[in-house]
Coordinates of C-alpha atoms in Angstrom, one line a residue:
X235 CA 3.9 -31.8 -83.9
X236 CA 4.6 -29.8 -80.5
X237 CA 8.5 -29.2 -80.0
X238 CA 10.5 -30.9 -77.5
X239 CA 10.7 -27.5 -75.4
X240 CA 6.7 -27.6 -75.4
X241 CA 6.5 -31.2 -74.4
X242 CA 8.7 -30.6 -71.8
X243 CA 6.5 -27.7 -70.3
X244 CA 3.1 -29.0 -70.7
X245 CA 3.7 -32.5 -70.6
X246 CA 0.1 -34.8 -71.4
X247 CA 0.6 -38.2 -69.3
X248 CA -2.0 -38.6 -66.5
X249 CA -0.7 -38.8 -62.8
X250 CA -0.8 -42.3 -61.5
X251 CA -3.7 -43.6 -58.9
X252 CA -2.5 -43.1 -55.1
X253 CA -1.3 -46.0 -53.5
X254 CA -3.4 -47.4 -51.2
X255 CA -1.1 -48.5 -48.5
X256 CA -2.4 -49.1 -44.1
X257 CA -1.4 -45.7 -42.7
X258 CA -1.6 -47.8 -38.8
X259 CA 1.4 -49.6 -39.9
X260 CA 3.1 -47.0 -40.6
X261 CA 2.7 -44.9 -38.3
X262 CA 3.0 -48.2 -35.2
X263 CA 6.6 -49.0 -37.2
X264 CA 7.7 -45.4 -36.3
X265 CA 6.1 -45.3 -32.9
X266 CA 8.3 -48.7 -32.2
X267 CA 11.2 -46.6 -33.8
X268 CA 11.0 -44.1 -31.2
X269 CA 10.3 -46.8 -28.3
X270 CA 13.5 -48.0 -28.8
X271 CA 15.0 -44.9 -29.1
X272 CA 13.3 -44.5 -25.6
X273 CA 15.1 -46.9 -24.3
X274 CA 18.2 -46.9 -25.4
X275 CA 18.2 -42.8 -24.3
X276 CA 17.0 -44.2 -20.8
X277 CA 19.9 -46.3 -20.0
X278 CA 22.4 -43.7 -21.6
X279 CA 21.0 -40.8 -19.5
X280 CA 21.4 -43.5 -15.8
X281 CA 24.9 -44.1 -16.7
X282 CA 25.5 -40.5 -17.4
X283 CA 26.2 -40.6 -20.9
X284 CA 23.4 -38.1 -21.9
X285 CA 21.7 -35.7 -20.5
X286 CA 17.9 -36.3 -19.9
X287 CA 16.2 -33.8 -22.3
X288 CA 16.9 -36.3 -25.0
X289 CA 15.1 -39.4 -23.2
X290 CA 11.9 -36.7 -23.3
X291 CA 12.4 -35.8 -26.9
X292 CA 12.2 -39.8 -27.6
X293 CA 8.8 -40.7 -25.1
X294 CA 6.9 -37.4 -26.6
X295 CA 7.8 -38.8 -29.8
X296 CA 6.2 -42.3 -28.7
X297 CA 3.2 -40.2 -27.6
X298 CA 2.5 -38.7 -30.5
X299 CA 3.1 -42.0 -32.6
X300 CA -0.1 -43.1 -30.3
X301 CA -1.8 -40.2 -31.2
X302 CA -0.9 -40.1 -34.7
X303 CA -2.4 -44.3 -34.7
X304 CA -5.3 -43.1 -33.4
X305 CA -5.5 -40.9 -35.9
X306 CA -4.7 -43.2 -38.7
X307 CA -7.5 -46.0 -37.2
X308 CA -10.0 -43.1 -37.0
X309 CA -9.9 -42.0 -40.6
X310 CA -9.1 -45.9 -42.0
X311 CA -10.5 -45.6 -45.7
X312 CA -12.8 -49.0 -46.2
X313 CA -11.5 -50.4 -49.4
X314 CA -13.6 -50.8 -52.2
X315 CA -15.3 -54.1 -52.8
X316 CA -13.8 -55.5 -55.9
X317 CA -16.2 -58.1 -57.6
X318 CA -16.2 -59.6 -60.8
X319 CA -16.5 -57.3 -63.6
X320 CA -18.2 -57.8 -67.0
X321 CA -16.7 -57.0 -70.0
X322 CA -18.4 -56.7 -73.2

């Protein structure tokens, strides 16, 4: 029987399967993050109430959320099809 101390070191369980989650979504929730950002920053910097180098910082972040969704849509996995299964 290994000791506790060993266990701990070299443990035995297997790593669970990824999680296969619609990187698109993701990344479009953050783009619409940084939109709003982009607007709020917009109408702070015409009152005067920040300067303007943070209303860029927000649209290159919405640019790069674009880019980053075309990203995601061009390497989309295709799930798996999942039919029945026969057990014996």
């Amino acid at each position: 029987m290994p000791s506790p101390f060993s266990t701990l070191l070299h443990p035995t369980r297997t790593t669970p399967p990824p999680v296969d989650i619609d990187l698109g979504r993701v990344v479009l929730a953050g783009t619409g993050v940084w939109a709003l950002a982009l607007l709020v920053t917009v109408v702070l910097a015409l009152t005067g109430e920040v300067v303007w180098d943070i209303v860029w910082v927000c649209a290159t972040g919405v640019v790069l959320g674009f880019v980053g969704l075309l990203w995601a849509r061009r390497h989309r996995t295709v799930p798996e099809a999942k039919g029945p299964t026969t057990q014996d």
